[in-house]
CSV table of C-alpha atoms in Angstrom, one decimal:
chain,number,residue,atom,x,y,z
A,1,MET,CA,91.6,-65.2,34.4
A,2,ALA,CA,88.3,-66.5,33.5
A,3,GLU,CA,88.5,-64.9,30.7
A,4,THR,CA,91.6,-67.0,29.2
A,5,VAL,CA,89.8,-70.1,31.0
A,6,VAL,CA,87.1,-69.8,29.0
A,7,GLY,CA,88.4,-69.1,26.0
A,8,ALA,CA,90.6,-71.6,25.5
A,9,LEU,CA,87.9,-73.9,26.5
A,10,ILE,CA,85.5,-72.5,23.9
A,11,GLY,CA,88.4,-73.8,21.1
A,12,LYS,CA,89.1,-77.2,23.1
A,13,LEU,CA,84.3,-77.4,22.7
A,14,GLY,CA,85.2,-76.5,19.3
A,15,THR,CA,87.5,-79.5,18.7
A,16,ALA,CA,85.2,-82.2,20.3
A,17,LEU,CA,82.2,-80.9,18.1
A,18,ALA,CA,84.0,-81.3,15.0
A,19,LYS,CA,84.4,-85.0,16.2
A,20,GLU,CA,80.6,-85.2,15.5
A,21,ALA,CA,80.7,-85.4,11.9
A,22,ALA,CA,83.4,-88.1,11.6
A,23,THR,CA,81.5,-90.0,15.0
A,24,TYR,CA,78.4,-89.7,12.3
A,25,GLY,CA,80.0,-90.2,9.4
A,26,ALA,CA,81.2,-94.0,11.0
A,27,SER,CA,78.1,-96.6,11.6
A,28,LEU,CA,76.8,-96.4,14.6
A,29,LEU,CA,75.4,-98.4,17.2
A,30,TYR,CA,72.2,-97.0,17.9
A,31,LYS,CA,71.7,-96.9,21.5
A,32,GLU,CA,75.7,-95.4,21.2
A,33,ALA,CA,74.4,-93.2,18.7
A,34,SER,CA,71.7,-91.7,21.1
A,35,ALA,CA,74.2,-91.5,24.5
A,36,ILE,CA,76.8,-89.2,21.8
A,37,LYS,CA,73.9,-86.9,20.3
A,38,GLY,CA,73.1,-86.4,23.9
A,39,LEU,CA,76.4,-85.5,25.1
A,40,PHE,CA,77.1,-83.3,21.6
A,41,GLY,CA,74.0,-81.4,22.4
A,42,GLU,CA,75.4,-80.6,25.4
A,43,ILE,CA,79.0,-79.8,24.5
A,44,CYS,CA,76.8,-77.1,22.0
A,45,ARG,CA,74.4,-75.4,25.0
A,46,ALA,CA,78.1,-74.6,26.9
A,47,GLU,CA,79.6,-73.7,23.9
A,48,ARG,CA,77.6,-71.0,22.9
A,49,GLU,CA,76.9,-70.1,26.7
A,50,LEU,CA,80.6,-69.1,27.3
A,51,GLU,CA,80.6,-68.1,23.9
A,52,SER,CA,78.7,-65.1,25.4
A,53,MET,CA,80.1,-64.8,28.7
A,54,LYS,CA,83.6,-64.2,27.0
A,55,ALA,CA,82.9,-60.8,26.5
A,56,TYR,CA,81.7,-59.9,28.8
A,57,LEU,CA,84.5,-61.5,31.7
A,58,ARG,CA,86.7,-59.5,29.3
A,59,GLU,CA,85.4,-56.1,30.9
A,60,SER,CA,84.0,-57.6,34.1
A,61,GLU,CA,87.5,-59.3,35.6
A,62,LYS,CA,89.1,-55.4,36.0
A,63,PHE,CA,86.5,-54.9,38.9
A,64,MET,CA,86.1,-58.4,40.7
A,65,ASP,CA,89.0,-57.1,43.5
A,66,THR,CA,86.5,-53.9,44.2
A,67,ASP,CA,82.8,-55.2,43.4
A,68,GLU,CA,82.7,-58.6,46.1
A,69,THR,CA,80.0,-59.6,43.6
A,70,THR,CA,81.8,-59.6,40.6
A,71,GLY,CA,84.6,-61.6,42.0
A,72,ILE,CA,82.7,-64.2,43.5
A,73,PHE,CA,80.6,-64.6,40.0
A,74,ILE,CA,84.0,-65.0,38.3
A,75,LYS,CA,85.0,-67.7,40.7
A,76,ASN,CA,81.7,-70.0,40.4
A,77,ILE,CA,82.6,-69.5,36.4
A,78,ARG,CA,86.2,-69.9,36.0
A,79,GLU,CA,85.3,-73.3,38.6
A,80,LEU,CA,82.1,-74.5,36.1
A,81,SER,CA,84.4,-74.4,33.0
A,82,PHE,CA,87.4,-76.4,34.8
A,83,ARG,CA,84.5,-78.8,35.5
A,84,ILE,CA,83.6,-78.4,31.3
A,85,GLU,CA,86.6,-78.9,29.9
A,86,ASP,CA,87.4,-82.3,32.4
A,87,VAL,CA,84.1,-84.2,30.6
A,88,VAL,CA,85.3,-82.8,27.1
A,89,ASP,CA,88.9,-84.2,28.2
A,90,GLU,CA,87.7,-87.6,29.2
A,91,PHE,CA,85.3,-88.0,25.9
A,92,MET,CA,87.4,-87.4,24.0
A,93,TYR,CA,90.3,-89.2,25.7
A,94,ARG,CA,87.7,-92.6,25.6
A,95,PHE,CA,86.8,-92.0,22.0
A,96,GLU,CA,90.2,-91.6,20.8
A,97,GLY,CA,90.6,-95.2,22.7
A,98,ASP,CA,88.2,-96.7,20.7
A,99,LYS,CA,90.5,-96.8,17.6
A,100,HIS,CA,93.2,-99.1,19.0
A,101,GLY,CA,92.7,-103.3,18.7
A,102,GLY,CA,90.6,-105.7,16.6
A,103,PHE,CA,86.7,-105.8,15.4
A,104,ALA,CA,85.9,-107.4,18.3
A,105,SER,CA,88.0,-105.1,21.0
A,106,ARG,CA,86.0,-101.7,19.6
A,107,MET,CA,82.8,-103.0,19.1
A,108,LYS,CA,83.5,-104.1,23.3
A,109,LYS,CA,84.8,-100.8,24.0
A,110,ARG,CA,82.4,-98.7,22.4
A,111,ILE,CA,79.3,-101.0,24.1
A,112,LYS,CA,81.0,-100.3,26.8
A,113,HIS,CA,81.4,-96.5,26.5
A,114,VAL,CA,77.4,-96.1,25.7
A,115,LYS,CA,77.3,-95.6,29.4
A,116,ILE,CA,80.2,-93.4,29.9
A,117,TRP,CA,78.8,-91.4,27.0
A,118,ARG,CA,75.3,-91.3,29.0
A,119,ARG,CA,77.2,-90.0,32.3
A,120,LEU,CA,79.2,-87.9,30.8
A,121,GLY,CA,76.0,-86.3,29.4
A,122,LEU,CA,74.1,-86.0,32.1
A,123,GLU,CA,77.2,-84.3,34.3
A,124,LEU,CA,77.6,-81.6,31.4
A,125,ARG,CA,74.0,-81.2,31.8
A,126,ASP,CA,74.2,-80.5,35.6
A,127,ILE,CA,77.1,-78.2,35.2
A,128,ASN,CA,74.9,-76.2,31.9
A,129,VAL,CA,72.7,-75.4,34.6
A,130,GLU,CA,74.6,-74.7,37.3
A,131,LEU,CA,76.1,-72.1,35.0
A,132,GLU,CA,72.3,-71.1,34.3
A,133,GLU,CA,71.7,-70.2,37.9
A,134,THR,CA,75.4,-69.0,38.8
A,135,VAL,CA,74.0,-66.1,36.0
A,136,LYS,CA,70.6,-66.1,37.1
A,137,ARG,CA,71.7,-65.2,41.2
A,138,ARG,CA,74.7,-62.7,40.1
A,139,ASP,CA,71.4,-60.8,38.0
A,140,ARG,CA,69.6,-61.3,41.6
A,141,TYR,CA,71.9,-59.8,44.3
A,142,ILE,CA,73.9,-57.1,41.5
A,143,ILE,CA,73.3,-53.8,43.0
A,144,PRO,CA,72.2,-50.6,40.1
A,145,GLY,CA,75.3,-49.1,39.7
A,146,MET,CA,77.4,-51.2,41.0
A,147,GLU,CA,79.4,-51.7,38.4
A,148,ARG,CA,80.2,-48.7,37.6
A,149,HIS,CA,81.0,-47.6,41.1
A,150,ALA,CA,83.0,-50.4,40.9
A,151,GLY,CA,85.1,-48.8,37.9
A,152,SER,CA,85.1,-45.6,40.0
A,153,GLY,CA,86.9,-47.5,42.8
A,154,ASP,CA,89.9,-49.2,40.3
A,155,HIS,CA,90.3,-45.8,38.8
A,156,HIS,CA,90.9,-44.6,42.1
A,157,THR,CA,93.2,-47.0,43.2
A,158,ARG,CA,95.4,-46.4,39.8
A,159,SER,CA,95.3,-43.1,40.8
A,160,THR,CA,96.4,-43.6,44.5
A,161,ASN,CA,99.0,-45.7,43.1
A,162,GLN,CA,100.8,-43.4,40.7
A,163,ALA,CA,101.1,-41.1,43.5
A,164,LEU,CA,103.9,-43.4,44.8
A,165,CYS,CA,105.8,-42.5,41.5
A,166,PHE,CA,106.5,-39.6,42.6
A,167,ALA,CA,109.1,-39.3,45.0
A,168,ARG,CA,111.2,-37.4,47.2
A,169,GLU,CA,114.9,-36.2,46.0
A,170,GLU,CA,116.5,-38.5,48.8
A,171,GLU,CA,114.7,-41.4,47.2
A,172,LEU,CA,115.9,-41.2,43.8
A,173,VAL,CA,118.5,-43.6,43.4
A,174,GLY,CA,119.9,-45.5,40.6
A,175,ILE,CA,118.7,-42.7,38.1
A,176,GLU,CA,121.5,-40.1,37.9
A,177,ASP,CA,122.9,-41.7,34.6
A,178,ASN,CA,119.8,-41.9,32.4
A,179,ALA,CA,118.6,-38.2,34.2
A,180,THR,CA,121.5,-36.7,33.0
A,181,LYS,CA,121.2,-38.2,29.1
A,182,LEU,CA,117.4,-37.3,29.7
A,183,LYS,CA,118.0,-33.9,30.3
A,184,GLY,CA,120.7,-33.7,27.7
A,185,TRP,CA,117.6,-34.5,25.4
A,186,LEU,CA,114.9,-31.8,26.4
A,187,VAL,CA,116.8,-28.9,26.8
A,188,GLY,CA,121.0,-29.2,24.6
A,189,ASP,CA,119.5,-27.1,21.4
A,190,LEU,CA,116.8,-25.3,22.3
A,191,ASP,CA,117.8,-22.6,20.1
A,192,GLU,CA,116.9,-24.1,17.4
A,193,ARG,CA,113.3,-24.6,16.1
A,194,ASN,CA,112.9,-28.3,15.6
A,195,THR,CA,110.7,-30.9,17.3
A,196,LYS,CA,111.7,-34.3,19.7
A,197,ILE,CA,110.0,-36.6,21.3
A,198,THR,CA,111.8,-39.0,23.5
A,199,THR,CA,110.5,-41.8,25.1
A,200,VAL,CA,111.2,-43.7,28.8
A,201,TRP,CA,109.4,-47.1,28.6
A,202,GLY,CA,109.8,-50.6,30.6
A,203,MET,CA,108.0,-52.8,33.1
A,204,GLY,CA,105.3,-51.5,35.6
A,205,GLY,CA,106.9,-50.3,38.9
A,206,VAL,CA,110.2,-49.8,37.2
A,207,GLY,CA,110.7,-45.9,37.9
A,208,LYS,CA,109.5,-44.1,34.3
A,209,THR,CA,107.3,-41.5,35.6
A,210,THR,CA,109.7,-41.2,39.0
A,211,LEU,CA,112.6,-40.8,36.3
A,212,VAL,CA,111.0,-37.8,33.5
A,213,HIS,CA,108.6,-36.4,37.2
A,214,HIS,CA,112.6,-35.9,38.6
A,215,VAL,CA,113.8,-34.3,35.6
A,216,TYR,CA,110.7,-32.4,34.4
A,217,LYS,CA,110.4,-30.5,37.5
A,218,ILE,CA,113.8,-29.0,36.6
A,219,VAL,CA,114.1,-28.7,32.7
A,220,LYS,CA,110.3,-26.3,32.9
A,221,VAL,CA,111.7,-23.6,33.8
A,222,ASP,CA,113.5,-23.4,30.3
A,223,PHE,CA,110.8,-23.5,28.7
A,224,ASP,CA,107.8,-20.9,28.0
A,225,ALA,CA,104.6,-23.3,29.0
A,226,ALA,CA,105.0,-26.9,30.4
A,227,ALA,CA,102.9,-29.7,30.6
A,228,TRP,CA,102.8,-32.7,32.5
A,229,VAL,CA,99.4,-35.2,31.4
A,230,THR,CA,98.6,-38.8,32.7
A,231,VAL,CA,96.7,-40.9,29.9
A,232,SER,CA,95.9,-43.8,30.9
A,233,LYS,CA,94.5,-46.9,28.8
A,234,SER,CA,90.6,-45.4,29.2
A,235,TYR,CA,91.8,-42.0,27.5
A,236,LYS,CA,88.8,-39.8,25.5
A,237,VAL,CA,90.8,-38.0,22.9
A,238,GLU,CA,88.5,-34.7,23.9
A,239,ASP,CA,89.3,-35.3,26.9
A,240,LEU,CA,92.3,-35.7,27.0
A,241,LEU,CA,93.4,-31.8,24.6
A,242,LYS,CA,91.1,-30.3,27.8
A,243,LYS,CA,93.4,-31.9,30.0
A,244,ILE,CA,96.4,-30.6,27.6
A,245,ALA,CA,94.9,-27.4,27.5
A,246,THR,CA,94.5,-26.5,31.4
A,247,GLU,CA,97.6,-27.7,32.7
A,248,PHE,CA,99.6,-25.2,29.6
A,249,GLY,CA,97.4,-22.3,31.9
A,250,MET,CA,95.1,-21.8,28.7
A,251,PRO,CA,91.4,-20.1,29.2
A,252,ILE,CA,88.9,-22.6,28.3
A,253,ASP,CA,85.7,-23.4,29.0
A,254,SER,CA,85.5,-27.3,28.4
A,255,SER,CA,81.1,-27.6,28.7
A,256,ILE,CA,80.9,-25.8,25.7
A,257,MET,CA,84.1,-25.8,23.7
A,258,ASP,CA,83.8,-27.8,20.2
A,259,MET,CA,87.3,-30.8,19.7
A,260,ARG,CA,87.9,-27.6,16.5
A,261,ARG,CA,87.4,-24.9,18.5
A,262,LEU,CA,89.6,-26.5,21.2
A,263,VAL,CA,92.4,-27.3,18.5
A,264,GLU,CA,92.3,-23.4,17.4
A,265,VAL,CA,93.1,-22.8,20.9
A,266,ILE,CA,96.5,-24.6,21.1
A,267,CYS,CA,97.7,-24.0,18.8
A,268,LYS,CA,97.1,-20.8,19.0
A,269,HIS,CA,98.1,-20.5,22.6
A,270,LEU,CA,101.7,-22.2,21.5
A,271,GLU,CA,102.6,-20.7,18.3
A,272,GLY,CA,105.8,-19.1,18.6
A,273,LYS,CA,106.8,-20.4,22.1
A,274,LYS,CA,109.2,-23.1,23.5
A,275,TYR,CA,107.3,-25.9,25.3
A,276,ILE,CA,107.4,-29.1,26.8
A,277,LEU,CA,104.3,-31.8,27.1
A,278,VAL,CA,104.6,-35.2,29.1
A,279,LEU,CA,102.6,-38.0,27.9
A,280,ASP,CA,102.5,-40.1,30.9
A,281,ASP,CA,101.9,-43.8,31.2
A,282,VAL,CA,100.9,-44.2,26.8
A,283,TRP,CA,99.4,-47.6,25.8
A,284,GLU,CA,99.6,-47.1,21.9
A,285,GLN,CA,100.8,-45.2,19.2
A,286,ASP,CA,97.4,-44.0,18.1
A,287,VAL,CA,97.5,-41.6,20.9
A,288,TRP,CA,100.5,-39.6,19.0
A,289,ILE,CA,99.7,-40.2,15.6
A,290,ASN,CA,96.3,-39.5,15.0
A,291,ASN,CA,95.4,-37.8,17.9
A,292,ILE,CA,98.3,-35.8,19.9
A,293,MET,CA,100.8,-34.6,17.0
A,294,PRO,CA,98.4,-32.9,14.4
A,295,VAL,CA,97.3,-30.5,16.9
A,296,PHE,CA,100.8,-29.0,17.9
A,297,PRO,CA,101.8,-26.5,15.8
A,298,ALA,CA,104.7,-26.6,14.0
A,299,LYS,CA,108.2,-24.8,13.2
A,300,CYS,CA,108.5,-24.6,17.2
A,301,THR,CA,111.0,-25.5,20.1
A,302,SER,CA,108.6,-28.3,21.1
A,303,ARG,CA,109.6,-30.8,23.0
A,304,PHE,CA,107.6,-34.1,24.0
A,305,VAL,CA,108.1,-37.4,26.6
A,306,LEU,CA,106.3,-39.9,26.1
A,307,THR,CA,106.4,-42.5,29.4
A,308,SER,CA,104.9,-46.4,28.3
A,309,ARG,CA,105.4,-50.1,29.1
A,310,LEU,CA,105.2,-50.9,25.1
A,311,SER,CA,108.0,-50.6,23.2
A,312,GLU,CA,106.2,-50.0,19.8
A,313,VAL,CA,105.1,-47.0,21.7
A,314,ALA,CA,109.1,-46.3,22.4
A,315,SER,CA,109.5,-46.4,18.5
A,316,LEU,CA,107.9,-43.0,18.5
A,317,ALA,CA,111.5,-41.4,19.5
A,318,SER,CA,113.0,-38.7,17.2
A,319,GLY,CA,116.1,-40.8,16.5
A,320,ASN,CA,117.4,-42.4,19.4
A,321,CYS,CA,116.1,-40.7,21.7
A,322,ALA,CA,114.9,-43.9,23.7
A,323,ILE,CA,115.5,-44.4,27.6
A,324,LYS,CA,114.6,-48.5,28.4
A,325,LEU,CA,114.4,-48.6,31.6
A,326,GLU,CA,115.8,-52.1,33.8
A,327,PRO,CA,115.0,-53.0,38.0
A,328,LEU,CA,118.0,-51.5,40.0
A,329,GLN,CA,120.7,-53.0,40.7
A,330,ASP,CA,121.1,-55.1,43.8
A,331,HIS,CA,123.6,-52.3,45.3
A,332,HIS,CA,120.7,-50.0,44.2
A,333,SER,CA,117.9,-51.6,45.6
A,334,TYR,CA,119.9,-51.7,48.6
A,335,MET,CA,120.2,-47.9,49.1
A,336,LEU,CA,116.4,-47.2,48.0
A,337,PHE,CA,115.4,-49.9,51.0
A,338,CYS,CA,117.4,-48.3,53.4
A,339,LYS,CA,116.9,-44.7,52.5
A,340,LEU,CA,113.2,-45.5,53.4
A,341,ALA,CA,113.0,-47.8,55.8
A,342,PHE,CA,115.5,-46.4,58.3
A,343,TRP,CA,115.1,-42.7,57.5
A,344,ASN,CA,114.8,-41.9,61.0
A,345,ASN,CA,118.1,-43.3,61.5
A,346,ASP,CA,121.4,-40.7,62.1
A,347,ASP,CA,123.4,-42.6,59.4
A,348,LYS,CA,119.7,-44.1,57.1
A,349,ARG,CA,121.3,-47.4,57.7
A,350,CYS,CA,120.0,-51.2,58.0
A,351,PRO,CA,120.5,-52.7,61.8
A,352,GLU,CA,123.4,-55.1,61.7
A,353,GLU,CA,120.8,-57.6,63.1
A,354,LEU,CA,118.2,-57.4,60.2
A,355,TRP,CA,120.9,-57.4,57.4
A,356,ASP,CA,119.4,-61.1,57.0
A,357,LEU,CA,116.0,-60.2,56.7
A,358,ALA,CA,116.7,-57.1,54.4
A,359,THR,CA,117.9,-59.2,52.3
A,360,LYS,CA,115.0,-61.5,52.0
A,361,PHE,CA,112.9,-58.1,51.7
A,362,LEU,CA,114.9,-57.2,48.3
A,363,GLN,CA,115.1,-60.6,46.9
A,364,LYS,CA,110.6,-60.9,47.2
A,365,CYS,CA,111.5,-56.7,45.5
A,366,GLU,CA,113.5,-58.3,42.2
A,367,GLY,CA,115.0,-54.4,42.0
A,368,LEU,CA,111.8,-52.7,41.3
A,369,PRO,CA,111.5,-49.7,42.7
A,370,ILE,CA,107.9,-49.5,43.4
A,371,ALA,CA,107.9,-52.8,45.4
A,372,ILE,CA,110.9,-51.9,47.5
A,373,ALA,CA,109.9,-48.2,48.1
A,374,TRP,CA,106.2,-49.7,49.5
A,375,ILE,CA,107.7,-52.8,51.5
A,376,GLY,CA,110.7,-49.9,53.0
A,377,ARG,CA,107.5,-46.9,53.9
A,378,LEU,CA,105.8,-50.3,55.8
A,379,LEU,CA,109.1,-50.8,58.0
A,380,SER,CA,109.5,-47.0,58.4
A,381,CYS,CA,106.5,-47.3,60.7
A,382,LYS,CA,107.3,-49.9,62.7
A,383,PRO,CA,110.2,-49.8,65.3
A,384,PRO,CA,113.5,-51.5,63.4
A,385,THR,CA,113.6,-54.8,66.1
A,386,TYR,CA,113.5,-58.4,64.3
A,387,THR,CA,110.7,-59.6,66.1
A,388,GLU,CA,108.4,-56.5,63.9
A,389,CYS,CA,110.0,-56.3,60.6
A,390,LYS,CA,110.0,-60.7,61.4
A,391,SER,CA,106.5,-60.2,61.9
A,392,LEU,CA,106.1,-58.1,58.5
A,393,TYR,CA,107.5,-60.6,56.0
A,394,GLU,CA,105.5,-63.5,57.3
A,395,LYS,CA,102.6,-61.6,56.4
A,396,LEU,CA,104.2,-61.1,53.0
A,397,GLU,CA,104.7,-64.1,53.0
A,398,LEU,CA,100.8,-65.7,53.6
A,399,GLN,CA,99.4,-62.9,50.6
A,400,SER,CA,102.1,-63.9,48.5
A,401,VAL,CA,100.0,-67.2,48.2
A,402,THR,CA,97.1,-65.3,47.0
A,403,ASN,CA,98.8,-62.0,45.7
A,404,THR,CA,101.3,-60.6,45.7
A,405,ILE,CA,103.0,-57.5,47.6
A,406,PRO,CA,100.0,-55.1,48.6
A,407,GLY,CA,99.5,-52.2,46.4
A,408,VAL,CA,102.6,-53.0,44.0
A,409,ASP,CA,100.1,-56.3,42.4
A,410,SER,CA,97.3,-53.8,41.0
A,411,ILE,CA,100.3,-51.5,39.0
A,412,LEU,CA,101.5,-54.6,37.8
A,413,LYS,CA,97.8,-56.1,36.9
A,414,ILE,CA,97.3,-53.7,34.9
A,415,SER,CA,100.1,-55.4,32.2
A,416,LEU,CA,97.7,-58.5,32.3
A,417,GLU,CA,94.6,-56.7,32.1
A,418,ASP,CA,95.5,-55.5,28.6
A,419,LEU,CA,96.5,-58.6,27.2
A,420,PRO,CA,94.0,-60.7,24.8
A,421,TYR,CA,93.3,-64.1,25.7
A,422,GLU,CA,95.4,-65.7,23.5
A,423,LEU,CA,98.6,-64.1,25.0
A,424,LYS,CA,97.3,-64.0,28.5
A,425,ASN,CA,97.4,-68.0,28.3
A,426,CYS,CA,100.9,-68.1,26.3
A,427,PHE,CA,102.1,-65.6,29.9
A,428,LEU,CA,100.5,-67.4,32.4
A,429,HIS,CA,101.7,-70.8,31.4
A,430,CYS,CA,105.1,-69.6,31.9
A,431,ALA,CA,104.5,-69.5,35.6
A,432,LEU,CA,104.5,-73.6,36.0
A,433,PHE,CA,108.2,-73.4,35.6
A,434,PRO,CA,109.9,-72.8,38.4
A,435,GLU,CA,111.0,-68.7,40.2
A,436,ASP,CA,114.1,-66.8,38.1
A,437,TYR,CA,114.2,-70.4,35.9
A,438,GLU,CA,115.8,-69.3,32.3
A,439,MET,CA,113.1,-70.0,30.0
A,440,LYS,CA,114.6,-71.0,26.4
A,441,ARG,CA,113.4,-70.9,22.6
A,442,ARG,CA,111.0,-74.2,22.7
A,443,LEU,CA,108.8,-72.4,24.7
A,444,VAL,CA,106.9,-71.3,22.0
A,445,ARG,CA,107.0,-75.3,21.4
A,446,HIS,CA,105.2,-75.3,25.0
A,447,TRP,CA,102.2,-73.3,23.7
A,448,ILE,CA,101.9,-75.2,20.5
A,449,THR,CA,101.1,-77.8,22.0
A,450,SER,CA,99.1,-76.8,24.9
A,451,GLY,CA,96.8,-75.8,22.3
A,452,PHE,CA,97.2,-72.4,22.7
A,453,ILE,CA,97.9,-71.0,19.4
A,454,LYS,CA,96.3,-71.2,16.2
A,455,GLU,CA,97.2,-71.0,12.1
A,456,LYS,CA,96.0,-67.2,11.0
A,457,GLU,CA,97.0,-65.0,8.5
A,458,ASN,CA,99.1,-68.0,5.9
A,459,LYS,CA,101.7,-67.9,8.9
A,460,THR,CA,102.7,-71.9,10.0
A,461,LEU,CA,101.7,-72.0,13.9
A,462,GLU,CA,105.6,-71.7,14.6
A,463,GLN,CA,105.9,-67.9,13.2
A,464,VAL,CA,102.7,-66.8,15.6
A,465,ALA,CA,103.5,-68.1,18.7
A,466,GLU,CA,107.2,-66.8,17.9
A,467,GLY,CA,104.7,-63.3,17.4
A,468,TYR,CA,102.9,-63.8,21.3
A,469,LEU,CA,106.7,-64.2,22.4
A,470,ASN,CA,108.1,-61.1,20.7
A,471,ASP,CA,104.9,-59.1,21.7
A,472,LEU,CA,105.7,-60.0,25.4
A,473,VAL,CA,109.0,-59.0,25.5
A,474,ASN,CA,107.9,-56.0,23.3
A,475,ARG,CA,105.4,-55.7,26.3
A,476,SER,CA,107.9,-56.0,29.1
A,477,LEU,CA,106.2,-58.5,30.7
A,478,LEU,CA,109.0,-61.0,29.6
A,479,GLN,CA,112.9,-59.9,30.3
A,480,VAL,CA,115.7,-61.0,27.4
A,481,VAL,CA,118.0,-63.0,28.3
A,482,MET,CA,119.8,-63.6,25.6
A,483,ASN,CA,119.1,-63.5,21.7
A,484,ASN,CA,120.9,-65.7,19.2
A,485,GLU,CA,123.2,-64.8,16.5
A,486,PHE,CA,119.4,-63.7,14.2
A,487,GLY,CA,118.4,-61.4,16.6
A,488,ARG,CA,116.1,-63.1,17.8
A,489,VAL,CA,115.0,-64.2,22.1
A,490,LYS,CA,117.2,-67.5,22.4
A,491,CYS,CA,116.3,-67.3,26.2
A,492,CYS,CA,114.1,-65.1,28.6
C-alpha cells in the first residue's frame, strides 16, 4: 500500500531533518557544510511533496484496481518512495558512523564523506525530479471523470461480491447452532413491548450475511414490518434513512422530502407495530447511536440485527446477544466444498481420485466460506477430472503470487483499506512471518524497533503498540490463539 510506505517515509525524513540542527551545531568543514546543506535541501523538498501526496493516496488507492492510470501512478510513487528511503538510510548510517574513533580518524571520514553527501544530494535531486514528472504525466493522461467512474466500478464490484453472500438453502453448512440462537433472540419474546439489538460479527467473508439472511427469511413473517438495508463504509445518513423507509414500504417522495419529514414518516409508519430491521455491513457505532436509534419509535416490539467486522459495533448488542463467527471447521469446509463443486453428482461427493487436490484447495481457503464457495463454483463448471482440477489449482497458485483467490480479494481488501496507515504498517509487517506462524506478544517490539509506533497522549511506545495489537484483533484482522491470565493477547 503506497500510503503506508509514504507515511512511514515521512517519519524517517523528519528524523533525518532533526539531524540537521545537530550537524550545524558542531564544527563543520566548509565543503562538508556545503554538501550536507544541499542534501538536506533535497530531503526537505521530498518531505513536502510526499506530505501533500499522502492524503491523495489514502483515497486513490481504492481505485487502483479499476483505473489503470491510477494504478500505474501509485506503483511509481511506491518505487520512488523506496529509492528516497534508500538515500536517507545511507545518510543516517554514514552520519552515525562518523562519531566513532579518534579525532584524526573522524576527520578523515568526514573529508571522505563530502563526496558521499554530494552523491546522495544529486541522487535525491534526480528522484525529486522524477517525482514531479510522475505527477505531471498522470495529470497529462488522466481522463476527466475517470476517478468518479473508477469509484462506481469499485462499488459495482462490492455489490457483485455481496451477492455471493446469499447462499441457497442446500449450501448452508455449519451454521445450525448459530441460526437457532439468533432465531431465539429475535422471536423468543415477541409478546413483550421491548427493543432488542443483536449483532453478528467476524472477519470479511466468514458468513455473517449468509447466517443473518437465512434467519431473516424465516422470522420476518412473525413481524408486521421487515426491512434489510446494507450500510457499507460510505453511507450518507439521509440516503440510508430513505433506503430504510423504502424497504419498509413507506410512501415517500425521496426527491423532495427533507430529513425532519422523513423521520416523522418512519416513526408514524412503525408506531405500535412489531418490526425487524437488519443493518448489514456496519463500520462504526455512530451509525446506530446518533443516526438510526433516535429515529425509531419507543414502546414498540422492535428487533435490530447488525452485522459488522468490528468488535466495537458488536458491543452494541443487548445483553449477550452477540455472535462472533469463526472460519468453518475442517469437516464443514469439506461438506460445503463438495456441495458446490460436485452438485451435479447424485451423492454430491468428491471423487476418490480428487481427494488430494480437494485437500489442497481447502488449505488455501482456511475455512473461509466465501473462498470455498468461489472455488467450488469454479470447479462445478468443469469436468470432474484430475487434469481439469489440477489445471485450476495451478492457475490459483500463479495468481496467489500477486493476488488472492479471484473475487475474494476485493472483499478482504476493504478491511485493509479501512485501516489508518499506522495500523497498516503494523498489519503488513505480519506478512514477514511464515504462513500459520503463531506470533507471540513480542510482535509489538518488532513494530517499535521498525519505527511504526510513535508516543501519543502520554502513553509509552509499548502502550501505543499494545493498543494497535488490540485494534487489529477487534477488526478481525488477527486471530487470537491464546490470552494470558490477565486477558491480554499472548499469541495470535
